Coordinates of C-alpha atoms in Angstrom, one line a residue:
M1 CA -27.4 -1.3 19.6
I2 CA -29.0 -1.6 16.2
F3 CA -32.3 -0.6 15.7
A4 CA -34.0 -2.0 13.2
T5 CA -37.3 -4.1 12.3
E6 CA -37.2 -7.9 10.9
N7 CA -36.7 -6.7 7.6
Y8 CA -33.0 -5.8 7.8
V9 CA -31.6 -9.5 7.8
S10 CA -33.2 -10.6 4.7
L11 CA -32.2 -6.8 3.4
F12 CA -28.7 -6.7 3.7
G13 CA -28.5 -10.8 3.5
L14 CA -27.5 -11.2 6.9
K15 CA -27.2 -15.4 8.1
I16 CA -29.0 -16.5 11.5
V17 CA -26.8 -19.6 12.5
A18 CA -29.0 -19.8 16.4
G19 CA -32.7 -19.1 16.8
R20 CA -35.1 -17.0 15.0
N21 CA -35.7 -13.5 13.7
L22 CA -36.9 -10.0 15.6
I23 CA -40.7 -10.0 15.1
H24 CA -41.0 -6.9 14.2
S25 CA -43.0 -5.6 17.5
D26 CA -43.2 -2.5 20.5
T27 CA -45.1 -4.7 22.5
I28 CA -42.7 -8.0 22.7
K29 CA -38.5 -7.1 23.4
E30 CA -36.4 -9.6 21.9
Y31 CA -32.7 -8.7 20.8
L32 CA -31.0 -10.2 17.9
I33 CA -27.4 -10.5 18.8
N34 CA -24.3 -11.7 16.2
E35 CA -21.7 -14.0 16.9
T36 CA -19.3 -11.9 18.7
C37 CA -21.9 -10.5 21.0
A38 CA -22.2 -14.0 21.9
K39 CA -18.8 -15.1 22.4
A40 CA -18.2 -11.8 24.7
L41 CA -20.9 -13.1 26.7
G42 CA -18.9 -16.2 27.6
F43 CA -21.6 -18.1 25.7
K44 CA -19.5 -21.1 24.2
K45 CA -21.8 -22.0 20.8
P46 CA -24.2 -19.4 19.2
E47 CA -26.7 -22.1 20.5
D48 CA -26.8 -21.4 24.2
A49 CA -27.6 -17.8 23.5
V50 CA -30.7 -18.4 22.7
G51 CA -33.2 -18.1 25.3
K52 CA -31.1 -15.9 27.4
F53 CA -32.4 -12.6 29.2
V54 CA -29.8 -9.6 29.0
G55 CA -29.7 -6.2 29.5
I56 CA -27.0 -4.1 28.2
G57 CA -27.3 -1.0 31.2
M58 CA -30.2 1.2 30.2
P59 CA -33.0 1.3 32.0
N60 CA -35.7 -1.4 30.7
S61 CA -33.1 -2.6 28.0
T62 CA -32.8 -6.0 29.7
R63 CA -34.3 -8.7 26.4
Q64 CA -34.6 -11.8 25.6
I65 CA -32.4 -13.4 23.4
V66 CA -33.7 -14.8 20.2
G67 CA -31.7 -14.9 17.7
V68 CA -27.9 -15.1 16.4
V69 CA -26.1 -13.9 13.3
K70 CA -23.1 -14.6 11.1
D71 CA -20.0 -12.3 12.3
F72 CA -21.2 -9.1 9.1
N73 CA -18.5 -6.4 8.9
S74 CA -20.6 -3.3 9.7
K75 CA -17.2 -1.0 9.6
S76 CA -14.5 -0.6 7.5
L77 CA -11.5 -3.7 6.7
H78 CA -9.5 -1.6 9.4
E79 CA -11.3 -2.9 12.5
T80 CA -12.9 -6.1 14.0
V81 CA -16.3 -7.2 13.8
T82 CA -17.7 -5.5 17.4
P83 CA -20.9 -7.1 19.2
F84 CA -23.5 -5.8 18.5
F85 CA -27.7 -5.6 19.9
M86 CA -30.3 -5.9 17.2
A87 CA -33.8 -4.3 18.8
S88 CA -37.1 -3.0 17.5
V89 CA -38.0 -0.2 18.8
T90 CA -39.3 1.8 16.5
K91 CA -39.9 5.0 17.9
S92 CA -35.9 5.1 18.2
E93 CA -35.5 4.5 14.1
R94 CA -34.4 7.0 12.0
T95 CA -33.3 5.7 8.8
V96 CA -35.2 3.9 6.2
S97 CA -32.8 1.2 4.2
I98 CA -34.5 0.9 0.3
K99 CA -33.1 -2.0 -2.2
L100 CA -33.8 -0.6 -5.4
S101 CA -34.1 -2.4 -8.6
T102 CA -31.2 -3.1 -10.8
G103 CA -32.8 -4.3 -14.0
K104 CA -33.7 -1.3 -16.1
G105 CA -31.0 1.5 -15.6
I106 CA -30.4 4.4 -14.2
N107 CA -33.0 6.4 -15.2
D108 CA -35.2 3.7 -13.5
F109 CA -33.5 5.0 -10.3
K110 CA -34.4 8.6 -10.9
T111 CA -37.4 8.1 -10.9
T112 CA -37.8 5.4 -8.3
I113 CA -36.1 8.6 -5.5
D114 CA -38.0 11.3 -7.0
Q115 CA -41.2 9.1 -6.2
I116 CA -39.5 8.2 -2.6
N117 CA -39.1 12.1 -1.6
K118 CA -42.7 12.9 -3.2
A119 CA -43.8 10.5 0.0
W120 CA -41.5 11.9 2.5
K121 CA -42.4 14.8 1.9
E122 CA -46.5 13.9 3.1
V123 CA -45.0 12.5 6.0
Y124 CA -42.0 15.3 7.1
P125 CA -42.8 18.2 5.1
N126 CA -40.8 20.4 6.4
E127 CA -37.4 17.7 7.0
K128 CA -35.7 17.8 4.5
F129 CA -35.0 14.5 2.2
E130 CA -31.4 12.9 2.5
Y131 CA -30.1 9.8 0.5
T132 CA -26.7 8.1 -0.1
F133 CA -25.8 4.5 -2.1
F134 CA -24.6 1.6 0.1
D135 CA -21.9 1.1 -2.1
Q136 CA -21.3 4.8 -1.5
T137 CA -20.8 4.7 1.4
I138 CA -18.8 1.1 1.3
A139 CA -16.6 3.3 -0.5
N140 CA -16.3 6.4 1.9
F141 CA -14.0 3.6 3.6
Y142 CA -11.5 3.8 1.9
N143 CA -11.1 7.1 -0.1
K144 CA -7.3 7.0 1.9
E145 CA -6.7 4.3 0.1
Q146 CA -7.9 5.1 -3.2
K147 CA -6.3 8.3 -3.1
T148 CA -3.1 6.8 -2.4
S149 CA -3.3 4.0 -5.1
Q150 CA -4.1 6.4 -7.6
L151 CA -0.7 9.2 -6.1
M152 CA 1.6 6.1 -6.0
N153 CA 0.9 4.9 -9.6
T154 CA 1.3 8.1 -10.9
A155 CA 4.9 8.6 -9.5
M156 CA 5.6 4.4 -10.2
L157 CA 4.9 5.5 -13.5
I158 CA 6.6 8.8 -14.0
A159 CA 9.9 6.5 -11.9
I160 CA 9.5 4.1 -14.9
F161 CA 9.8 6.4 -17.8
I162 CA 12.6 8.8 -16.2
S163 CA 14.5 5.2 -15.4
C164 CA 13.9 4.1 -19.0
M165 CA 15.0 7.2 -20.2
G166 CA 17.8 7.1 -18.1
L167 CA 18.7 3.4 -19.6
F168 CA 18.2 4.2 -23.1
G169 CA 20.7 7.7 -22.6
L170 CA 23.1 5.4 -21.1
A171 CA 23.3 2.7 -23.2
T172 CA 23.7 5.3 -25.9
F173 CA 26.1 6.3 -24.7
T174 CA 27.9 3.2 -24.3
A175 CA 26.9 2.1 -27.7
Q176 CA 29.1 5.0 -29.2
Q177 CA 31.8 4.7 -26.7
R178 CA 32.3 1.5 -28.2
V179 CA 31.3 1.7 -31.7
K180 CA 34.9 0.4 -33.3
E181 CA 35.0 -2.6 -30.8
I182 CA 30.2 -3.5 -31.8
G183 CA 31.4 -2.8 -35.9
I184 CA 34.6 -5.2 -35.2
R185 CA 32.8 -7.6 -33.5
K186 CA 29.5 -7.2 -36.3
V187 CA 32.5 -7.9 -39.4
L188 CA 33.1 -11.1 -37.2
G189 CA 29.6 -12.4 -37.7
A190 CA 28.3 -10.9 -34.2
T191 CA 24.9 -11.2 -33.6
A192 CA 22.6 -8.5 -32.5
V193 CA 21.3 -10.0 -30.0
S194 CA 24.6 -11.6 -28.5
I195 CA 26.4 -7.6 -28.8
V196 CA 22.8 -6.7 -26.7
S197 CA 23.8 -9.0 -24.6
M198 CA 27.2 -7.8 -23.7
L199 CA 26.3 -3.8 -23.5
S200 CA 23.4 -5.6 -21.2
K201 CA 25.5 -7.4 -18.4
E202 CA 26.4 -4.2 -16.8
V203 CA 23.3 -2.5 -16.6
L204 CA 21.7 -6.0 -15.1
G205 CA 24.3 -6.5 -12.1
L206 CA 23.0 -2.9 -11.4
I207 CA 19.3 -3.4 -11.4
I208 CA 20.2 -7.0 -9.6
I209 CA 21.2 -4.5 -7.0
S210 CA 19.3 -1.9 -6.4
L211 CA 16.3 -4.6 -6.5
L212 CA 18.5 -6.2 -3.0
V213 CA 18.0 -2.8 -1.7
A214 CA 15.0 -1.7 -2.8
S215 CA 13.2 -5.7 -2.2
P216 CA 13.4 -5.3 2.2
I217 CA 12.4 -1.4 2.3
A218 CA 9.5 -1.8 0.1
F219 CA 8.3 -4.8 2.6
Y220 CA 8.5 -2.8 5.8
L221 CA 7.3 -0.1 4.4
M222 CA 4.1 -2.8 3.1
H223 CA 4.1 -4.4 6.0
N224 CA 3.4 -1.5 9.0
W225 CA 1.0 0.1 6.3
L226 CA -0.7 -3.1 6.2
Q227 CA -1.0 -3.5 9.9
D228 CA -3.8 -0.3 9.6
F229 CA -6.3 -3.3 8.7
A230 CA -7.9 -6.0 10.9
Y231 CA -7.8 -8.6 8.1
R232 CA -5.8 -8.2 6.0
I233 CA -3.0 -9.9 2.9
N234 CA 0.8 -11.7 4.1
I235 CA 3.3 -9.9 1.6
N236 CA 4.0 -13.0 -0.6
L237 CA 7.7 -13.7 -1.9
W238 CA 6.3 -14.0 -5.6
V239 CA 4.8 -10.6 -5.9
F240 CA 8.9 -9.2 -5.1
L241 CA 10.2 -11.9 -7.8
L242 CA 7.5 -10.5 -10.3
S243 CA 8.0 -7.0 -10.1
G244 CA 11.7 -8.0 -10.2
L245 CA 11.0 -9.6 -12.8
A246 CA 9.3 -7.0 -14.9
A247 CA 11.5 -4.4 -13.7
I248 CA 14.8 -6.5 -15.2
V249 CA 12.8 -7.3 -19.1
I250 CA 11.8 -3.4 -19.7
A251 CA 15.5 -2.4 -18.7
L252 CA 16.8 -5.2 -20.9
L253 CA 13.8 -3.5 -24.1
T254 CA 15.2 -0.2 -23.2
V255 CA 19.1 -0.8 -23.7
S256 CA 18.0 -2.9 -26.3
F257 CA 15.9 -0.4 -28.4
P258 CA 19.4 1.3 -30.1
E259 CA 20.9 -1.7 -30.8
M260 CA 18.2 -3.5 -32.5
H261 CA 17.7 0.0 -34.8
R262 CA 21.1 0.6 -35.5

């Protein structure tokens, strides 16, 4: 249940797909519902719900449905759209939503908020003025995901750095072990590219094996993580192909670095 005036629809950009908006009045008892609610009530089309009287199990809650709005997410994408009723009941409204102009910068925001605070204190002198920004509210839905993303990015960079250092050391050691062979090949006209290609074959095989092992595990973990979202993307094969290609390129550049500067 949402208690709001008729301005709620325009403020949050909701779309009425059937019927009309609420009339802000405590004497006219009306409901505005969403598409999911209309379906839950047994109506095949949003238009079928308009004009019907429904109650929500509370005393004096029977009202007429005057409109149906297109479904929208009022919570995070972890959850599906839930049925809701919107009614204009002044005594039950607890929050004021205000749209601020974004044309003149952050300083104007502060000035406007100070003016709102002043007006609030004139009406409610003993009540604390508290406010939040709508974008912050949305961001709070995904705090866990943001922190996980930062942690994973940091761990990824550290893992890549350590892997590159290991590959660099392995390539340098291998080149030292085969320094005579490399020297003979150069005398016979071998290019740096052909020598790097020779040294990279063993490393390339190990990388391909690691990708074959890691990709199914990554797919399984990502698939399970996405199940926590009611609305989610599908994991495509190109993500793993691109990641594998990037790993191969980074590894080849690391292995070739000692030889290119020899």
